Amino acid sequence: MGRLDVRVRTDLGSTVSYLSREDKPQEKVTVTELSLSGAMVTGLSTQLSELFAIRLPLPGLGDVELLAKFVRRGKTGSAIRLFYSEQAAMQALWEHIRGKLPRTDNCPYCGHPDDSREGSCDKCNLYLDFSKKNYLERHIENTFAQRLNIRLSRLNLEHIQKIIDFVDSKLLKIQHRSPDREFVGASREMLSVFSMIRKVAPTEMSVLLLGESGTGKELTAKALHSLSTRKDGPFVAVNCAAIPESLLESELFGYSKGAFTGADTSRKGKFEYADGGTLFLDEIGDLPQSLQAKLLRFLEDRLVQPVGSSVSKKIDVRIVAATNCDLHRSVSEGRFRTDLFYRLNSFTIKLPPLRERGEDKVRLAKYFLARFCEAENRPVGFSADALEAIEGYSWPGNVRELENKVRRGFLMASGKDIGAACMELDQVAPSPAAPVDCGYRSAPSQKEYVVKVLEDNDYVIAKAARQLNISRPSMYALMRKHGIQGKRAS
Ligand SMILES: Nc1ncnc2c1ncn2[C@@H]1O[C@H](COP(=O)(O)OP(=O)(O)OP(=O)(O)O)[C@@H](O)[C@H]1O
Ligand SMILES: [Mg+2]
């Protein structure tokens, strides 16, 4: 990645005033290089972190006075950072910089050759139409996410949370919106989730999603991708629990020709497929130890080494991971690496269970019903007892279960109303949340454990999946992984 601001050579005899010193001394300096965010000057005496004013005489544009701070001493002078209190000063500085742009065909941000200076650079994607009147405005808008990212990388999590709260409550005074129309929720719990999604999406931070099965972790991962600067890149999802351990490494990292018997050609892994986009590692708690080390290495140096290859490739991927298990417990039981946990846990979003989302239960039910009605052009509503049952039920399978029950109700309803019975909610006493059974992950024989759960549930896949707190597709994947037949026990 190149610069976010063009730097040009210049020669401006300027005046520095030390505002915080009692006698307000002044000194003459020369600005030799200039960008919108900083400058290189000779003759600056301070090396302290003090604010001073610098007056720049811009030929043909008048004098501009800005606040500045010493950053570091370099070979050719002192680097300083510039701060703006008014747009007009920035515009004047930009016009001076524009007049000094070198007459080459290279992109002045990243150096990529042969750019026509119309539209955007093919490589760094920054806007290059310098002659446009609103160039500066557009450039600042385009680079806002990267600038924010640079600032955020200098802050710890506590500071980031404070900034998020401040922006929301004081600056925007917003009613938090859902990140997209298909992500439904207005309960306090979900508004807080949406707020976090909107704020963290444009950054490059890895995000860890926690929540019971069916709470919307994958939906959240997709929202993070579509609200990020990577939205035009690929979104690649991998379910770490569904792929046998022996295949997972090559699935993720790819392999080179001859790496193992049957590897007739080289193959790209999911990391490479996700290059330039987002890699969603679902059920991260199931990542085997050897691959945990490899993922940690990737998060540190962004290099991927295909199986059987001695060469590593640089890959530009943002990681979003998810699990419905208690990763803290996995860490304390030694099944999940502490260092990887802290790396992934740098920004965590907890999806609340549906039973804790108050009025969202009915809101979501109505949303799903409206979709089914529209698809089949058949208007149907909920009866009063159905709405009451929806509110009272504990929804151990969360939003996925609600969607399935509404679908069932829609299909079963004969008249204009769906009753509680159509959704099989009439005899169900509100029950406590399903216990989270993650034991299968650490059982000495995962296959035996899964078979036992299936037997206990009379091979009813939905019930077994619920006991293990995984989705039905994950249950089928787990059975495929161990070659377990899906038929009923006789
Ligand atoms: N807030 C929501 N608004 C609309 N649809 C939702 C919402 N949350 C979840 N869904 C829908 O519910 C289903 C389950 O969501 P999703 O697959 O994202 O859950 P999950 O947490 O990844 O589940 P699992 O842990 O079982 O993989 C999907 O069809 C999804 O579109
Ligand atoms: Mg999922």
XYZ file of C-alpha atoms and ligand atoms in Angstrom:
522
model
C 0.000 0.000 0.000
C 1.368 3.434 -0.931
C 0.716 6.782 0.729
C -2.658 8.335 1.440
C -1.331 11.830 0.686
C 0.871 12.960 -2.191
C 4.241 14.339 -1.123
C 5.981 16.992 -3.309
C 9.256 18.892 -3.198
C 8.973 22.589 -2.478
C 11.038 25.447 -1.106
C 9.054 27.625 1.271
C 10.822 29.973 3.684
C 8.390 29.782 6.624
C 8.024 31.065 10.181
C 7.534 28.929 13.274
C 6.031 30.401 16.493
C 6.264 28.442 19.728
C 2.830 29.203 21.163
C 3.114 27.344 24.448
C 6.359 29.075 25.492
C 6.015 32.166 27.590
C 7.968 34.587 25.353
C 6.429 33.057 22.161
C 9.755 32.880 20.305
C 9.844 32.642 16.511
C 12.325 31.057 14.123
C 12.843 30.850 10.376
C 12.630 27.400 8.799
C 12.488 26.080 5.247
C 9.859 23.598 4.131
C 11.499 21.254 1.608
C 8.820 18.568 1.231
C 5.101 18.905 1.750
C 2.007 16.726 1.885
C -1.448 17.390 3.309
C -0.626 15.535 6.496
C 2.950 16.626 7.113
C 6.145 18.297 5.962
C 9.902 18.037 6.061
C 11.595 21.224 7.321
C 15.155 22.391 7.874
C 16.134 24.817 10.617
C 13.615 23.617 13.229
C 15.187 23.722 16.682
C 12.595 21.814 18.737
C 12.548 18.076 19.185
C 9.843 18.193 21.829
C 6.269 17.031 21.515
C 4.996 20.636 21.688
C 2.443 22.303 19.463
C 3.695 25.228 17.406
C 2.301 27.358 14.597
C 3.888 27.392 11.157
C 3.175 30.168 8.672
C 3.632 29.043 5.054
C 3.747 31.718 2.320
C 2.096 29.921 -0.625
C 2.958 31.721 -3.888
C -0.178 33.090 -5.531
C -2.372 31.773 -2.696
C -1.347 33.888 0.288
C -0.115 32.877 3.728
C -1.524 29.868 5.530
C -0.987 29.304 9.246
C -1.325 25.791 10.655
C -0.683 24.038 13.935
C 2.103 21.471 13.800
C 4.100 19.021 15.897
C 7.616 17.601 15.614
C 7.551 13.868 14.723
C 11.173 12.769 14.179
C 14.558 13.982 13.067
C 15.562 12.589 9.617
C 18.647 12.884 7.411
C 17.233 15.797 5.435
C 15.583 17.699 8.298
C 12.719 17.374 10.773
C 9.481 15.626 9.951
C 6.431 17.468 11.289
C 2.734 16.634 11.354
C 0.201 19.284 10.297
C -3.218 19.917 11.845
C -6.098 21.827 10.305
C -8.723 23.911 11.969
C -10.339 25.110 8.755
C -11.106 23.631 5.369
C -9.868 26.722 3.483
C -6.286 26.226 4.751
C -6.305 22.611 3.606
C -7.670 23.601 0.193
C -4.941 26.255 -0.252
C -2.224 23.793 0.723
C -3.668 21.239 -1.672
C -3.589 23.757 -4.537
C 0.079 24.466 -3.829
C 0.808 20.700 -3.767
C -1.159 20.113 -6.977
C 0.934 22.761 -8.760
C 4.098 20.898 -7.765
C 3.023 17.375 -8.790
C 5.795 15.749 -10.860
C 5.008 15.467 -14.575
C 5.230 11.676 -14.823
C 2.668 9.053 -15.693
C 3.204 7.222 -12.410
C 0.541 7.267 -9.739
C 1.832 9.725 -7.127
C 0.378 7.620 -4.298
C 1.777 4.161 -5.040
C 4.163 4.704 -7.997
C 2.200 2.390 -10.311
C 3.195 3.260 -13.920
C 1.060 4.217 -16.919
C -1.844 5.831 -15.230
C -3.854 8.198 -17.341
C -4.740 10.373 -14.335
C -8.358 9.950 -15.180
C -10.534 7.995 -12.790
C -8.664 5.886 -10.256
C -5.295 4.146 -10.095
C -5.519 0.486 -11.172
C -3.335 -0.582 -8.291
C -4.081 1.455 -5.183
C -7.538 2.514 -6.345
C -7.046 6.129 -5.242
C -8.763 8.839 -7.228
C -6.388 10.583 -9.658
C -8.446 13.189 -11.459
C -6.478 16.063 -9.935
C -8.021 18.682 -12.226
C -11.490 18.192 -10.714
C -12.680 21.002 -8.472
C -13.948 18.665 -5.758
C -10.823 16.470 -5.900
C -9.769 17.083 -2.305
C -13.214 16.463 -0.868
C -13.523 13.215 -2.787
C -10.033 12.043 -1.900
C -10.584 12.627 1.829
C -13.900 10.804 1.652
C -12.357 7.848 -0.241
C -9.502 7.465 2.191
C -11.521 8.021 5.367
C -11.623 4.336 6.302
C -7.839 3.897 5.858
C -7.123 7.060 7.856
C -9.401 5.857 10.623
C -7.677 2.507 10.486
C -4.241 4.061 10.972
C -5.506 6.004 13.976
C -7.279 2.951 15.427
C -4.156 0.813 15.143
C -2.493 3.224 17.582
C -5.291 2.816 20.142
C -6.199 0.035 22.516
C -9.613 -1.602 22.661
C -10.835 0.542 25.543
C -10.080 3.743 23.602
C -11.813 2.369 20.517
C -14.962 1.573 22.511
C -14.928 5.089 23.992
C -14.644 6.634 20.521
C -17.494 4.452 19.235
C -19.733 5.530 22.107
C -18.787 9.178 21.647
C -19.439 9.173 17.881
C -22.778 7.434 18.345
C -24.213 9.372 21.214
C -22.685 12.839 20.845
C -21.792 13.386 17.196
C -24.259 11.369 15.188
C -27.073 11.239 17.760
C -28.262 8.324 15.679
C -30.897 5.732 15.956
C -28.655 2.760 15.166
C -29.590 1.277 11.883
C -29.318 -2.320 10.821
C -26.353 -2.809 8.469
C -28.656 -4.157 5.781
C -32.363 -4.669 5.191
C -32.121 -8.406 5.741
C -30.525 -8.057 9.151
C -33.531 -7.475 11.363
C -33.499 -6.119 14.894
C -34.423 -3.097 16.975
C -33.950 -4.438 20.498
C -31.321 -2.698 22.620
C -29.092 -5.785 22.378
C -29.174 -5.834 18.570
C -28.759 -2.067 18.224
C -25.519 -2.402 20.095
C -24.457 -5.247 17.756
C -25.291 -3.148 14.678
C -23.328 -0.243 16.079
C -20.263 -2.427 16.540
C -20.613 -3.898 13.043
C -20.769 -0.467 11.427
C -17.780 0.800 13.328
C -15.410 -2.133 13.011
C -16.328 -3.096 9.412
C -14.188 -0.451 7.648
C -11.103 -1.291 9.719
C -8.712 -4.165 9.112
C -9.121 -5.657 12.581
C -9.764 -9.391 12.934
C -13.171 -9.960 14.469
C -14.352 -12.831 16.650
C -18.087 -13.613 16.603
C -19.572 -15.474 19.542
C -23.099 -16.749 19.927
C -25.292 -19.813 20.102
C -26.215 -21.703 16.971
C -28.622 -19.809 14.727
C -28.036 -16.348 16.260
C -26.729 -14.854 13.001
C -22.945 -15.221 13.156
C -22.618 -15.893 9.442
C -25.000 -13.048 8.656
C -22.797 -10.775 10.786
C -19.639 -11.943 9.010
C -21.249 -11.097 5.661
C -22.351 -7.679 6.933
C -18.787 -6.966 8.102
C -17.548 -7.835 4.622
C -20.134 -5.849 2.708
C -19.545 -2.740 4.826
C -15.767 -2.953 4.500
C -13.455 -1.506 1.870
C -13.049 -5.127 0.712
C -16.691 -5.422 -0.357
C -15.798 -5.922 -4.018
C -13.361 -8.693 -3.101
C -14.328 -12.292 -2.292
C -16.097 -13.504 0.852
C -14.949 -17.069 1.536
C -16.434 -19.153 4.347
C -14.828 -22.294 5.789
C -16.454 -24.493 8.414
C -13.467 -25.789 10.382
C -15.609 -28.467 12.051
C -16.891 -29.946 8.825
C -13.589 -30.825 7.173
C -11.533 -33.815 8.377
C -8.325 -32.718 10.095
C -6.162 -34.466 7.485
C -7.675 -32.348 4.677
C -8.134 -29.054 6.470
C -4.549 -27.831 6.092
C -4.514 -28.202 2.299
C -8.068 -26.883 2.090
C -7.029 -23.716 3.907
C -3.479 -23.190 2.708
C -3.480 -25.038 -0.634
C -0.838 -27.535 -1.763
C 1.884 -27.780 -4.355
C 2.189 -30.479 -6.991
C 3.588 -33.712 -5.518
C 2.933 -32.633 -1.908
C 1.243 -35.980 -1.277
C 0.017 -38.989 -3.233
C -2.651 -37.810 -5.620
C -1.511 -34.169 -5.689
C -1.053 -34.130 -9.492
C -1.329 -30.368 -9.726
C -0.932 -27.460 -7.346
C -4.127 -26.118 -5.782
C -4.978 -22.833 -4.181
C -6.303 -22.859 -0.629
C -9.154 -20.824 0.835
C -6.761 -18.132 2.048
C -5.650 -17.501 -1.527
C -9.206 -17.600 -2.840
C -10.065 -14.921 -0.294
C -7.129 -12.685 -1.322
C -8.313 -9.069 -1.314
C -11.434 -10.005 0.634
C -12.625 -11.652 3.847
C -12.041 -15.185 5.115
C -14.751 -16.376 7.493
C -13.444 -19.175 9.711
C -16.574 -20.717 11.187
C -16.372 -23.041 14.216
C -12.846 -21.789 14.924
C -12.863 -23.708 18.216
C -12.467 -26.864 16.129
C -9.273 -25.779 14.427
C -6.650 -28.459 15.199
C -3.610 -27.346 17.230
C -1.175 -27.635 14.308
C -3.337 -25.322 12.213
C -3.830 -22.926 15.121
C -0.066 -22.328 14.990
C -0.218 -21.793 11.231
C -3.129 -19.348 11.528
C -1.279 -17.415 14.225
C 1.740 -17.154 11.941
C -0.510 -15.824 9.195
C -2.002 -13.186 11.484
C 1.509 -12.055 12.367
C 3.196 -11.907 8.968
C 0.320 -12.380 6.449
C 2.242 -15.178 4.728
C 0.690 -18.438 3.561
C 2.752 -21.558 2.872
C 0.981 -24.224 0.791
C 1.449 -27.847 1.914
C 4.610 -29.291 0.317
C 5.919 -25.899 -0.782
C 8.979 -24.140 0.564
C 7.774 -20.779 -0.719
C 5.397 -18.509 1.204
C 2.964 -16.148 -0.475
C 1.859 -12.768 0.822
C -1.938 -12.762 1.100
C -4.158 -9.799 1.882
C -7.073 -11.261 3.818
C -9.172 -10.012 6.701
C -10.079 -12.745 9.173
C -13.502 -13.022 10.756
C -13.818 -16.069 13.026
C -16.854 -17.500 14.786
C -17.685 -20.102 17.385
C -20.634 -21.134 19.515
C -18.353 -22.688 22.127
C -16.780 -21.196 25.185
C -13.311 -20.384 23.836
C -12.161 -19.247 27.288
C -12.788 -22.754 28.504
C -11.015 -24.273 25.496
C -8.025 -22.066 26.328
C -7.983 -23.034 29.998
C -8.293 -26.713 29.056
C -5.346 -26.361 26.687
C -7.315 -27.090 23.515
C -7.002 -23.605 22.068
C -3.773 -21.586 21.971
C -3.802 -18.608 24.313
C -1.793 -16.408 21.919
C -4.178 -17.133 19.042
C -7.161 -16.495 21.298
C -5.862 -13.037 22.228
C -5.053 -12.262 18.597
C -8.562 -13.156 17.451
C -10.235 -11.680 20.487
C -8.977 -8.161 19.731
C -12.526 -7.228 18.693
C -15.385 -9.480 19.751
C -19.051 -9.238 18.869
C -21.451 -11.311 20.957
C -24.690 -12.213 19.225
C -27.359 -12.388 21.937
C -29.631 -15.459 21.998
C -33.072 -14.780 20.539
C -34.770 -15.268 23.939
C -32.933 -12.139 25.161
C -34.017 -9.921 22.266
C -37.412 -8.862 23.628
C -39.679 -7.478 20.930
C -37.339 -8.728 18.164
C -38.891 -12.206 18.454
C -42.198 -10.985 17.052
C -40.482 -8.505 14.730
C -38.406 -11.278 13.161
C -41.404 -13.628 12.922
C -43.351 -10.948 11.031
C -40.353 -10.275 8.806
C -40.001 -13.940 7.817
C -43.760 -14.293 7.309
C -43.844 -11.206 5.068
C -41.093 -12.753 2.946
C -42.948 -16.058 2.568
C -46.211 -14.268 1.783
C -44.535 -12.156 -0.886
C -42.761 -15.132 -2.467
C -46.029 -17.079 -2.769
C -48.347 -14.112 -3.154
C -50.574 -15.397 -0.332
C -51.377 -12.944 2.474
C -51.437 -14.599 5.921
C -51.124 -13.149 9.449
C -50.420 -14.427 12.956
C -53.270 -15.140 15.358
C -53.105 -13.605 18.845
C -52.197 -16.979 20.413
C -49.386 -17.432 17.881
C -47.878 -14.040 18.772
C -48.145 -14.866 22.457
C -46.487 -18.242 21.908
C -43.675 -16.640 19.891
C -42.999 -14.263 22.774
C -43.146 -16.973 25.410
C -41.078 -19.694 23.763
C -37.398 -19.938 24.665
C -36.073 -20.489 21.133
C -33.123 -22.763 21.846
C -32.409 -22.895 18.091
C -32.587 -19.085 17.901
C -33.367 -17.203 14.667
C -32.912 -20.275 12.489
C -35.521 -22.155 14.541
C -37.886 -19.179 14.384
C -37.536 -18.989 10.606
C -38.245 -22.740 10.311
C -41.270 -22.585 12.614
C -42.729 -19.604 10.721
C -42.162 -21.439 7.435
C -43.969 -24.451 8.854
C -46.825 -22.247 10.102
C -47.141 -20.606 6.695
C -47.343 -23.974 4.942
C -49.807 -25.460 7.465
C -52.161 -22.481 7.769
C -55.405 -23.121 5.943
C -57.072 -19.737 6.431
C -55.853 -16.182 6.811
C -54.266 -16.769 10.232
C -51.402 -18.870 11.531
C -52.235 -20.319 14.962
C -49.705 -21.460 17.564
C -50.505 -25.074 16.733
C -49.457 -24.621 13.068
C -46.019 -23.701 14.325
C -45.956 -26.519 16.882
C -45.742 -23.932 19.627
C -49.019 -24.797 21.348
C -47.826 -27.530 23.701
C -44.338 -26.266 24.281
C -43.782 -24.931 27.758
C -41.213 -22.128 27.815
C -38.071 -24.058 28.574
C -34.683 -22.877 29.680
C -31.972 -22.487 27.109
C -30.545 -25.655 25.659
C -27.387 -26.638 27.482
C -24.334 -26.063 25.380
C -22.739 -29.435 24.764
C -19.311 -28.815 23.336
C -17.958 -32.026 24.824
C -17.830 -33.674 21.427
C -15.031 -31.335 20.430
C -12.683 -32.591 23.124
C -13.932 -36.187 23.435
C -11.147 -38.738 22.957
C -13.207 -40.248 20.142
C -15.325 -37.576 18.517
C -17.014 -40.176 16.328
C -18.177 -42.267 19.310
C -19.450 -39.163 21.055
C -21.437 -38.039 18.033
C -22.884 -41.541 17.501
C -23.967 -41.611 21.150
C -25.720 -38.243 20.867
C -27.454 -39.461 17.700
C -28.553 -42.652 19.452
C -29.806 -40.699 22.474
C -31.903 -38.633 20.104
C -33.174 -41.591 18.139
C -31.220 -40.350 15.123
C -33.433 -37.271 14.803
C -30.840 -34.953 13.294
C -32.485 -31.716 14.444
C -32.602 -32.891 18.081
C -29.027 -34.183 18.047
C -27.824 -30.942 16.453
C -29.650 -28.956 19.127
C -28.008 -30.962 21.915
C -24.599 -30.256 20.401
C -25.622 -26.626 19.821
C -24.744 -26.758 16.150
C -26.816 -26.188 13.038
C -28.317 -29.058 11.081
C -25.907 -28.498 8.145
C -23.015 -28.657 10.659
C -24.486 -31.876 12.070
C -24.634 -33.442 8.621
C -21.079 -32.262 7.952
C -19.927 -33.840 11.226
C -21.585 -37.120 10.249
C -20.027 -37.031 6.783
C -16.661 -36.299 8.354
C -16.851 -39.498 10.407
C -18.709 -41.600 7.839
C -21.763 -41.921 10.124
C -24.939 -43.042 8.380
C -27.904 -40.705 8.769
C -30.545 -43.409 9.024
C -32.587 -44.157 12.132
C -31.244 -46.792 14.487
C -33.283 -49.935 14.222
N -31.219 -10.662 12.754
C -31.568 -11.449 11.740
N -32.391 -10.996 10.777
C -32.790 -11.785 9.758
N -32.377 -13.048 9.588
C -31.542 -13.560 10.511
C -31.084 -12.793 11.622
N -30.245 -13.558 12.362
C -30.188 -14.746 11.736
N -30.955 -14.768 10.629
C -31.166 -15.889 9.712
O -31.160 -17.069 10.521
C -30.419 -18.118 9.917
C -29.243 -18.502 10.801
O -28.282 -17.453 10.813
P -26.717 -17.757 10.695
O -26.464 -18.881 9.758
O -26.025 -16.470 10.407
O -26.458 -18.225 12.191
P -25.145 -18.820 12.861
O -24.970 -18.125 14.156
O -24.019 -18.758 11.888
O -25.566 -20.326 13.137
P -24.621 -21.638 13.349
O -23.802 -21.419 14.583
O -25.611 -22.718 13.543
O -23.812 -21.780 12.113
C -30.001 -17.595 8.551
O -30.954 -17.966 7.595
C -30.013 -16.091 8.734
O -30.226 -15.419 7.526
Mg -22.870 -20.382 11.035
